[in-house]
CSV table of C-alpha atoms and ligand atoms in Angstrom, one decimal:
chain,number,residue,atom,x,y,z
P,1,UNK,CA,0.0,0.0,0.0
P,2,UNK,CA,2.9,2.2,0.3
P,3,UNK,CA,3.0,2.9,-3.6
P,4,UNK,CA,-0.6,4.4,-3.1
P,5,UNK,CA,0.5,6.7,-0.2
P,6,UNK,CA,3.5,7.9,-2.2
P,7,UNK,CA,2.0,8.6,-5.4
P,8,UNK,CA,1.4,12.5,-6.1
P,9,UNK,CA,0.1,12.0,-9.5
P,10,UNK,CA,-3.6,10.2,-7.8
P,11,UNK,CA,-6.8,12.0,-8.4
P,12,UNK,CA,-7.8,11.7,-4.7
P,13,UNK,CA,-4.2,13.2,-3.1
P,14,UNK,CA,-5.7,16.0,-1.9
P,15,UNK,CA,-8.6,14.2,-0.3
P,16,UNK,CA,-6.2,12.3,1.4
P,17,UNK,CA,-5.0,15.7,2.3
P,18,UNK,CA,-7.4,16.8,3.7
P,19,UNK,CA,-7.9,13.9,6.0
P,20,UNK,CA,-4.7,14.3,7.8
P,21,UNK,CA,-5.1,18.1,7.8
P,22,UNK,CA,-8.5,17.9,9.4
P,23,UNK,CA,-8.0,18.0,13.6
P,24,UNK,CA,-10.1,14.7,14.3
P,25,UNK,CA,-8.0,13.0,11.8
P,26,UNK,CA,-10.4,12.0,9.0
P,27,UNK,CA,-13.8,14.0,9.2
P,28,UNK,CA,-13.0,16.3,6.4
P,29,UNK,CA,-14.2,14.8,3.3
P,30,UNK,CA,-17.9,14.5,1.9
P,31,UNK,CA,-19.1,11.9,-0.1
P,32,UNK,CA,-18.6,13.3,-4.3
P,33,UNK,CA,-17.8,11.9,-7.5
P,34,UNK,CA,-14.2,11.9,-6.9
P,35,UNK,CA,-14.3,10.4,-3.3
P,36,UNK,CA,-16.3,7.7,-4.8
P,37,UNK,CA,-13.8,6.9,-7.8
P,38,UNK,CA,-11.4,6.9,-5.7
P,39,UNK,CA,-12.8,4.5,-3.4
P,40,UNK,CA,-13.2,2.1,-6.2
P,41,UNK,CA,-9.6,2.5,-7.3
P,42,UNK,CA,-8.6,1.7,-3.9
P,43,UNK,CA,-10.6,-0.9,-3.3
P,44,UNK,CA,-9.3,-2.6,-6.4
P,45,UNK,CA,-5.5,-2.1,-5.4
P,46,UNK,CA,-6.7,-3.7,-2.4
P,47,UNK,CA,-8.0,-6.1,-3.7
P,48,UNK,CA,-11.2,-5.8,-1.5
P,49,UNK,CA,-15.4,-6.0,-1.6
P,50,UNK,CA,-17.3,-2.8,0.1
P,51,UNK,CA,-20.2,-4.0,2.2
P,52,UNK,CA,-22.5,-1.7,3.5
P,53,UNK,CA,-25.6,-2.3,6.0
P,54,UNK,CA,-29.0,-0.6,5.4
P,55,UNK,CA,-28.7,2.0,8.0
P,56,UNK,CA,-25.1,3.5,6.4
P,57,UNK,CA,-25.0,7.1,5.1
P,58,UNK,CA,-26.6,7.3,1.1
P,59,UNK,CA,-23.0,8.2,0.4
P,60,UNK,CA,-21.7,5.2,1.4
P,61,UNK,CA,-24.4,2.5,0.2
P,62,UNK,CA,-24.1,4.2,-3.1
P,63,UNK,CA,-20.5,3.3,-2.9
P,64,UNK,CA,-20.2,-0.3,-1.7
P,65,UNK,CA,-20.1,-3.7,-3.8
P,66,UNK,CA,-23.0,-5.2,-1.8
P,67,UNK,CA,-25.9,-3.4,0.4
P,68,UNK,CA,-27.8,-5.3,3.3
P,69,UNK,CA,-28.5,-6.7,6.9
P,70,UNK,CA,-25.9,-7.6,8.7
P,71,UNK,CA,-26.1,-12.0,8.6
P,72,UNK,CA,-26.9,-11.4,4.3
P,73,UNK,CA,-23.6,-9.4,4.3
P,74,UNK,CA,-21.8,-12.0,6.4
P,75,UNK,CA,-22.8,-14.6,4.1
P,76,UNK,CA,-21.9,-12.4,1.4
P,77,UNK,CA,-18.1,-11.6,2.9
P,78,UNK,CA,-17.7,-16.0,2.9
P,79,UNK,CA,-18.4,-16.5,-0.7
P,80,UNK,CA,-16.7,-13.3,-2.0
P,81,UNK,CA,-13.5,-14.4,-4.0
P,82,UNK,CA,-11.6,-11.0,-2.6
P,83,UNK,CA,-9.3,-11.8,0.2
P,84,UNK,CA,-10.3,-8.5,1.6
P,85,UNK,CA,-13.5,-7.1,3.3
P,86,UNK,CA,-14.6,-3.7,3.9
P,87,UNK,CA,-17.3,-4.1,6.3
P,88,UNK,CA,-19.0,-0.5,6.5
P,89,UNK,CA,-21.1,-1.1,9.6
P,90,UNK,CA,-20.7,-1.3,13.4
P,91,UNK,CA,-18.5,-3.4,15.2
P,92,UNK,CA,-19.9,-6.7,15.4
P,93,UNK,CA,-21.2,-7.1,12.1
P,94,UNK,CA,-17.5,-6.8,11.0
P,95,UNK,CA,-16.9,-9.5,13.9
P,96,UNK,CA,-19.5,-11.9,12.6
P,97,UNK,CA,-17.9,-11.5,9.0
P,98,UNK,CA,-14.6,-12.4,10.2
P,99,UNK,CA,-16.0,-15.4,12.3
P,100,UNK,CA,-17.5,-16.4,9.0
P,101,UNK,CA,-14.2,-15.8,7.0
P,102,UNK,CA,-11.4,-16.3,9.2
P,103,UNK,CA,-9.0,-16.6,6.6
P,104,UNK,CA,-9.7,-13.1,5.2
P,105,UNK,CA,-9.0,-9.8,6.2
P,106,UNK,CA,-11.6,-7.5,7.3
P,107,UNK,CA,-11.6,-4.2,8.1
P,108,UNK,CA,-13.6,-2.0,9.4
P,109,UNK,CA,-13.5,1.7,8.6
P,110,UNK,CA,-13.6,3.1,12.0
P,111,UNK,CA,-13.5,0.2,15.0
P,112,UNK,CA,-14.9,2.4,17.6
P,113,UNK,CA,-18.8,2.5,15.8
P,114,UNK,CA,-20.1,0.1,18.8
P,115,UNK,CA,-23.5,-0.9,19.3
P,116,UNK,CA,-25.9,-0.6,22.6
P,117,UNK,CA,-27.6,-3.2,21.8
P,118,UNK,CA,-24.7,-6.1,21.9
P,119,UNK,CA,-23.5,-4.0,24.7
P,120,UNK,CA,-26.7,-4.8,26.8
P,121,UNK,CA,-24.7,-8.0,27.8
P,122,UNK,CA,-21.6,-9.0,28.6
P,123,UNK,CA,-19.8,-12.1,28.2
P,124,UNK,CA,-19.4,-12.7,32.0
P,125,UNK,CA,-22.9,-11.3,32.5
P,126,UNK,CA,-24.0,-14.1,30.3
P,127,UNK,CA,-22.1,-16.9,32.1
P,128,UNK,CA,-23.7,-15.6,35.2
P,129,UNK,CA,-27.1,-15.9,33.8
P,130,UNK,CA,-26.2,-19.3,32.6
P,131,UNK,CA,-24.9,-20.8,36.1
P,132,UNK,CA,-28.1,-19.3,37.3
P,133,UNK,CA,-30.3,-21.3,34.6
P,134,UNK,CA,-28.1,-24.8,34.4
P,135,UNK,CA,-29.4,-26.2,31.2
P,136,UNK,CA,-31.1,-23.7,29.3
P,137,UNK,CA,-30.4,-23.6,25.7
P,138,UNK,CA,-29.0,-19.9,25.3
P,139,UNK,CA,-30.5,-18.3,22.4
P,140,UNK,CA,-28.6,-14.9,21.5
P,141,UNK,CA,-29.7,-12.1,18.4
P,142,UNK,CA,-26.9,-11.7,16.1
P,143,UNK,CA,-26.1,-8.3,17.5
P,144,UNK,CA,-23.7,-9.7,20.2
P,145,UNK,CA,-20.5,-9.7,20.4
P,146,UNK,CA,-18.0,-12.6,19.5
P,147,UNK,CA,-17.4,-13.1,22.8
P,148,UNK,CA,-21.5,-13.3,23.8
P,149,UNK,CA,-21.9,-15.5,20.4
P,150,UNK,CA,-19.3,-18.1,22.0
P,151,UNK,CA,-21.0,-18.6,24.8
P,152,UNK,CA,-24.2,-19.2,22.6
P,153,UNK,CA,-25.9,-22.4,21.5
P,154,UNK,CA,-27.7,-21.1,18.9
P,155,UNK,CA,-27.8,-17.1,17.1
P,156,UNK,CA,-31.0,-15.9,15.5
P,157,UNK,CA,-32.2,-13.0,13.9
P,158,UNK,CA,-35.3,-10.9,13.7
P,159,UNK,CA,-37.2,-13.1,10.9
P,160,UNK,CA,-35.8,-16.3,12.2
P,161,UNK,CA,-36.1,-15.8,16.1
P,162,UNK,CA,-39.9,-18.0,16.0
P,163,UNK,CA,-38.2,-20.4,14.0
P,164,UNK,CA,-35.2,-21.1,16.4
P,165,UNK,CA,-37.1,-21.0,20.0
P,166,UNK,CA,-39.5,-23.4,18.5
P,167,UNK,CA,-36.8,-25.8,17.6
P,168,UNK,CA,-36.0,-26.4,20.8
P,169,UNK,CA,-37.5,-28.7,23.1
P,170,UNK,CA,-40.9,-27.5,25.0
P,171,UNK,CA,-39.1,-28.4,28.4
P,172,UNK,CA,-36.1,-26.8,28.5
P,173,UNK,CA,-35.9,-23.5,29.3
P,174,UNK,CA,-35.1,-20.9,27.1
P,175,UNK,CA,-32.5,-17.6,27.7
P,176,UNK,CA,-32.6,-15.2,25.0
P,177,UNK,CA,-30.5,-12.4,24.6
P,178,UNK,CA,-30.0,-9.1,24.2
P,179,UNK,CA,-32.8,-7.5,23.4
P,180,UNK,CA,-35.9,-7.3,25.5
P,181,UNK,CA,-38.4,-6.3,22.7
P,182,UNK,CA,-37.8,-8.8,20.4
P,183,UNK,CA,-37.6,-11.2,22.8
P,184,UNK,CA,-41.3,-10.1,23.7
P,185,UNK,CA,-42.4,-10.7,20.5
P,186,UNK,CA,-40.7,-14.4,20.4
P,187,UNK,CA,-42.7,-14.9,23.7
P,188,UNK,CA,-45.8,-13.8,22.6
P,189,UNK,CA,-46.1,-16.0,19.3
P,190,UNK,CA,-44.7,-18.9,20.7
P,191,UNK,CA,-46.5,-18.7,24.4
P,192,UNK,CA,-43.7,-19.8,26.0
P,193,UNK,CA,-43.5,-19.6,29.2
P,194,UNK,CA,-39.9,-21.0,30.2
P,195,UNK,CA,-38.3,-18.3,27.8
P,196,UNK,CA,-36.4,-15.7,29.9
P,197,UNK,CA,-35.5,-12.3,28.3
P,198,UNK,CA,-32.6,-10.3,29.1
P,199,UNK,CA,-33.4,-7.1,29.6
P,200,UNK,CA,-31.2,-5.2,26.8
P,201,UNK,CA,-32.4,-2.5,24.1
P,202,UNK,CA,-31.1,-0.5,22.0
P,203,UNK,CA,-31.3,3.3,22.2
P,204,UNK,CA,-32.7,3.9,18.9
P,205,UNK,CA,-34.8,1.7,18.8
P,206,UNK,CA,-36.2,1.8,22.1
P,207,UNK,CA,-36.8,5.4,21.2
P,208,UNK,CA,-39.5,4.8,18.8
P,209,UNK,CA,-42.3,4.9,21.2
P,210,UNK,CA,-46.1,3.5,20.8
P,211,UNK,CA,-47.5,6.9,21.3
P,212,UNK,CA,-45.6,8.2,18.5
P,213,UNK,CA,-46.5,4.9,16.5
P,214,UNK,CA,-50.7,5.4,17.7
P,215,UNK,CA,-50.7,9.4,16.6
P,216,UNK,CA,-48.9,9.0,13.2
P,217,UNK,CA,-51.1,6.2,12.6
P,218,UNK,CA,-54.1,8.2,13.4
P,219,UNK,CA,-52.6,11.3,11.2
P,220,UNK,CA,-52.3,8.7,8.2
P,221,UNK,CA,-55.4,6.3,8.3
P,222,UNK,CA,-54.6,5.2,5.1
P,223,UNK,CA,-50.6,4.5,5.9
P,224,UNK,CA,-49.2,0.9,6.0
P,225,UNK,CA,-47.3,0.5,9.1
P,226,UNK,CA,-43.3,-1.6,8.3
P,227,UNK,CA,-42.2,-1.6,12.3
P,228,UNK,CA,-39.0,-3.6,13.2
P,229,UNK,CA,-39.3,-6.2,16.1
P,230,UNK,CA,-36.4,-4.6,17.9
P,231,UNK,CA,-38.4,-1.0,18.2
P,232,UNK,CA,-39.9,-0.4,21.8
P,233,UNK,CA,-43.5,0.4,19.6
P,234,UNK,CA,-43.5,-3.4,18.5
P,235,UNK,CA,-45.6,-4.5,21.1
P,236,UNK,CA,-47.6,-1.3,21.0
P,237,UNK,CA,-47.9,-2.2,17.1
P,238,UNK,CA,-49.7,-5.5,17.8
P,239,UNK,CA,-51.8,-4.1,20.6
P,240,UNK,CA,-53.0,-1.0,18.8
P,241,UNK,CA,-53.7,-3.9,16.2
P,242,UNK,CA,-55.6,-6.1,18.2
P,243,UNK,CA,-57.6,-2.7,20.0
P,244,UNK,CA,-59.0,-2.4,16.4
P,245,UNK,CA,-57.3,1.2,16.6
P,246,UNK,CA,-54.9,0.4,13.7
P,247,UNK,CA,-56.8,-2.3,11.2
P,248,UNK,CA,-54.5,-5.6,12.0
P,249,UNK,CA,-53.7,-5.6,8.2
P,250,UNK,CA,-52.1,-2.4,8.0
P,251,UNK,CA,-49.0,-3.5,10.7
P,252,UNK,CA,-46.4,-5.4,9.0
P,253,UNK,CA,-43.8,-7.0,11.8
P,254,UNK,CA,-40.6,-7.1,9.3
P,255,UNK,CA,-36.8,-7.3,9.3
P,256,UNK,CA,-34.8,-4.6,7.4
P,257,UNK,CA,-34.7,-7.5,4.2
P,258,UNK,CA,-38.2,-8.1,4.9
P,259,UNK,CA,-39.3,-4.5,5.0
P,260,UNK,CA,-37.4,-4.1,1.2
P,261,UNK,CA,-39.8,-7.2,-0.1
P,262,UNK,CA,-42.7,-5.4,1.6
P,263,UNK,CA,-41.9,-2.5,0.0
P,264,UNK,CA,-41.1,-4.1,-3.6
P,265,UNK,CA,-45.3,-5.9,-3.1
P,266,UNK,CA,-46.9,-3.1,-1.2
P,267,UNK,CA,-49.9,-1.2,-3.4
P,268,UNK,CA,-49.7,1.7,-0.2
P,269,UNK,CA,-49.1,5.1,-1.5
P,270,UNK,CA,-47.7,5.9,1.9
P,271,UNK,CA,-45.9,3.7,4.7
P,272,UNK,CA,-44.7,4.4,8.2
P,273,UNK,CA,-41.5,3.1,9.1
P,274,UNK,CA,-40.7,2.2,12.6
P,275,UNK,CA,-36.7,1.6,12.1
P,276,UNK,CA,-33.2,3.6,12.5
P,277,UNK,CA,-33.6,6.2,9.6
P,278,UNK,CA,-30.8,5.2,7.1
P,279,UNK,CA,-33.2,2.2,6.5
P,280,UNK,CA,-35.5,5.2,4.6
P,281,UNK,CA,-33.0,5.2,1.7
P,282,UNK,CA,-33.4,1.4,0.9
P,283,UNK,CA,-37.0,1.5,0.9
P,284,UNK,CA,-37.4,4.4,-1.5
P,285,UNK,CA,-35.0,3.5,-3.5
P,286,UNK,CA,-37.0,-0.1,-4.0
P,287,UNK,CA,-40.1,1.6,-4.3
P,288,UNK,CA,-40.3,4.9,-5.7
P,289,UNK,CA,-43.6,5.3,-5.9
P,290,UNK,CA,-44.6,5.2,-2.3
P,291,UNK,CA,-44.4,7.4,0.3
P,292,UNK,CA,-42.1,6.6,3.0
P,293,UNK,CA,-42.1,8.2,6.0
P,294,UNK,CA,-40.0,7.5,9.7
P,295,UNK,CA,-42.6,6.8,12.9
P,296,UNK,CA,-39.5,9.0,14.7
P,297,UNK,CA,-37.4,10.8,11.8
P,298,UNK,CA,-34.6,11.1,15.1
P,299,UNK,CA,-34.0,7.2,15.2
P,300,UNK,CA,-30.8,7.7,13.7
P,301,UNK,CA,-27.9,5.4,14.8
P,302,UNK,CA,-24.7,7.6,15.8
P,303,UNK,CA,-22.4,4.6,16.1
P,304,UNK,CA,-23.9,3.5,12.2
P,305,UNK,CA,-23.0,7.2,11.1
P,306,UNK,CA,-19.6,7.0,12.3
P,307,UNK,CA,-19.0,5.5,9.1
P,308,UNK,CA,-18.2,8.5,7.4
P,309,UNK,CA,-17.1,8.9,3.7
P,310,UNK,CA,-13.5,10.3,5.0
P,311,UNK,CA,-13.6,7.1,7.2
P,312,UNK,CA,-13.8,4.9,4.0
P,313,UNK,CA,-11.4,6.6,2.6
P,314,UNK,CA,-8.9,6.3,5.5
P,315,UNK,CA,-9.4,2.5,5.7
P,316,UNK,CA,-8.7,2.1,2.6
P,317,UNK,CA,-4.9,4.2,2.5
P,318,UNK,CA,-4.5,2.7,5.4
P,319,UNK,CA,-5.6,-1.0,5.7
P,320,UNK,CA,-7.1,-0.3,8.9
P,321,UNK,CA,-9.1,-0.4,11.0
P,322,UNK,CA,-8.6,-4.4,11.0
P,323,UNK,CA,-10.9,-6.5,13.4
P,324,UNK,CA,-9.3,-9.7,14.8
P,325,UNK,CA,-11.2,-12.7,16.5
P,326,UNK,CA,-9.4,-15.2,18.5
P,327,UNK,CA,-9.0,-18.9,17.1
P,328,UNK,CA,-11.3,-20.5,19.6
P,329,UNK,CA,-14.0,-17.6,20.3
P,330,UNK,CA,-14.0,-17.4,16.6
P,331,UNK,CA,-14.3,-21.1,16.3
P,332,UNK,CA,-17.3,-21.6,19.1
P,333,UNK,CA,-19.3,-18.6,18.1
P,334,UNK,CA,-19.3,-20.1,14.0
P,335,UNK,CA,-21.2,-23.3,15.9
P,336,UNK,CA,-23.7,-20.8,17.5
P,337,UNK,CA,-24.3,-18.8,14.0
P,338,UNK,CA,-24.5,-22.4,11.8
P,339,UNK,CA,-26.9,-23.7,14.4
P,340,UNK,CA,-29.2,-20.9,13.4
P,341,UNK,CA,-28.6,-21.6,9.7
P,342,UNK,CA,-29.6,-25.2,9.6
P,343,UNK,CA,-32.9,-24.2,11.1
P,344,UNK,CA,-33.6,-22.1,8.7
P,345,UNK,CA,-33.0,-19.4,6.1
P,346,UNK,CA,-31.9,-16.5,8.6
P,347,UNK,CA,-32.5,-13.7,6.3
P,348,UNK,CA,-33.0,-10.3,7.9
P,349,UNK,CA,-31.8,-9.5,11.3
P,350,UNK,CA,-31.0,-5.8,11.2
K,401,SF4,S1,-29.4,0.9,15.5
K,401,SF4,FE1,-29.2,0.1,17.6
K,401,SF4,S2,-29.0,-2.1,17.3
K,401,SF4,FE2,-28.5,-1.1,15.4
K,401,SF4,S3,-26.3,-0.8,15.4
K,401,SF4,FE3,-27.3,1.1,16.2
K,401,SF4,S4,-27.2,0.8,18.4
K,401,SF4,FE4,-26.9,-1.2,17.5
């Protein structure tokens, strides 16, 4: 990579430029035709695939090889034939890519985007809650951590989640983890009763309230309602639903790759999405003839935005920022996540 910093005759130089001028290092760039052509040039010295999640700036989904939830990307980075992987998303989607490809190098292109959801719980947190529950089959949402997924018999994601609690055996008990509204929902279809639920969220989500859902529904009578299980409105969703006070018809329970089908079949000239915001971009660029609009147009995920057109471009010059996994997390967490695929197609997730 040297041979690309020491060039002067490069298109992008003074982008790069501008990166180191700027005082946080690499916030100084915008997203523009040249940025992106250079991103491409890069990314073929490199030898590398851009992957981009749903909820990344337009700037960057525009940009990348592949656009998606975070398990389709995964999937995705194991079949690409480049040895490299740009995973433009938060931290443990690059993790769960490298778990999947341990032989390739991924990077991320800034490793500090976290996540409060896979937060919620930490790896000794879940031991504890194991030696508490001897037995249980631990049932973890692919946004955990590495470490979280190791200590996980099997992973599931938002469409999938059903699918994997009802797999197991009626008597044993159930802990699933991290987050507390989904969880809810898994509870409620299946009416299980020896299913505990962690009590995680995430801050975006958790932030999309029922009353906002109940009076945007109200301002929109004719509006289809795409709301993701993770929000804190899900279960309002369903009740509201079941109240008669939004027809059952018009709430759609979906994943971010279910929401883009939805949106592909819909006949709606308007939909309310109940989701982070970047999802917004996705949907209207699948279906430009329909209205969407956000439940909460503040749901927007700071850690997803840290992924900044400048950050791309950094990680790219630079190689970094790389994410490692150790040999044996890596190699007990891959159990937990191909559990969950012989069940079943695992599309969505976030
Ligand atoms: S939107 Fe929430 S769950 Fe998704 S990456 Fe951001 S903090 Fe995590």
């Amino acid at each position: 990579m040297t041979e690309i910093l020491n060039r002067t005759d490069a298109p992008a130089d003074d982008l790069i430029a501008r990166i180191s001028d700027s005082p946080t290092g690499y916030t100084g760039v915008d997203g523009d035709e040249q940025w992106a052509a250079e991103i491409r040039r890069l990314a073929e010295l490199r030898g590398a695939t851009i992957l981009a999640h749903n909820y990344q700036l337009p700037a960057i989904q525009d940009v990348a090889d592949h656009v998606g939830d975070s398990l389709a990307l995964s999937r995705i980075a194991a079949a690409a034939p480049e040895d490299t992987i740009v995973f433009c998303g938060v931290h443990f989607m690059a993790e769960t890519a490298k778990i999947l490809s341990p032989d390739k190098t991924v990077l991320i292109p800034d490793q500090r985007a976290g996540c409060s959801l896979a937060d919620s719980i930490t790896p000794e947190e879940l031991q504890a809650w194991k030696d508490e529950h001897p037995g249980a089959v631990v049932v973890s949402y692919v946004n955990t951590t590495a470490a979280v997924k190791a200590l996980t018999d099997i992973c599931c994601t938002s469409s999938n989640a059903v699918d994997v609690v009802a797999s197991i055996p009626a008597d044993r008990d159930v802990l699933f983890c991290p987050d507390q509204f989904l969880g809810a929902h898994v509870r409620r279809v299946t009416g299980r009763e020896n299913l505990h639920v962690w009590a995680g969220e995430c801050h975006v989500h958790a932030g999309i309230n029922g009353d906002e859902l109940a009076d945007q529904a109200r301002q929109h009578p004719d509006a289809e309602l795409f709301v993701h299980p993770e929000c804190g409105c899900a279960t309002s969703a369903l009740y509201l639903a079941g109240e008669g006070a939004v027809p059952a018809d018009r709430v759609k329970i979906l994943s971010t790759g279910g929401m883009l089908d939805a949106a592909r079949a819909t006949h709606a000239r308007e939909v309310l999405v109940a989701t982070e915001v970047g999802m917004l971009y996705q949907l209207r660029n699948a279906a430009p003839g329909t209205n969407f609009q956000a439940v909460n147009d503040r749901a927007s995920c700071k850690f997803m935005k840290m992924i900044t057109p400048a950050a791309l471009l950094r990680c790219l010059v630079e190689g970094a920022d790389e994410v490692h996994v150790d040999a044996e997390t890596a190699r007990l967490a891959r159990q937990s996540v191909q559990r969950m695929i012989a069940i079943g197609q695992p599309g969505g997730g976030e």
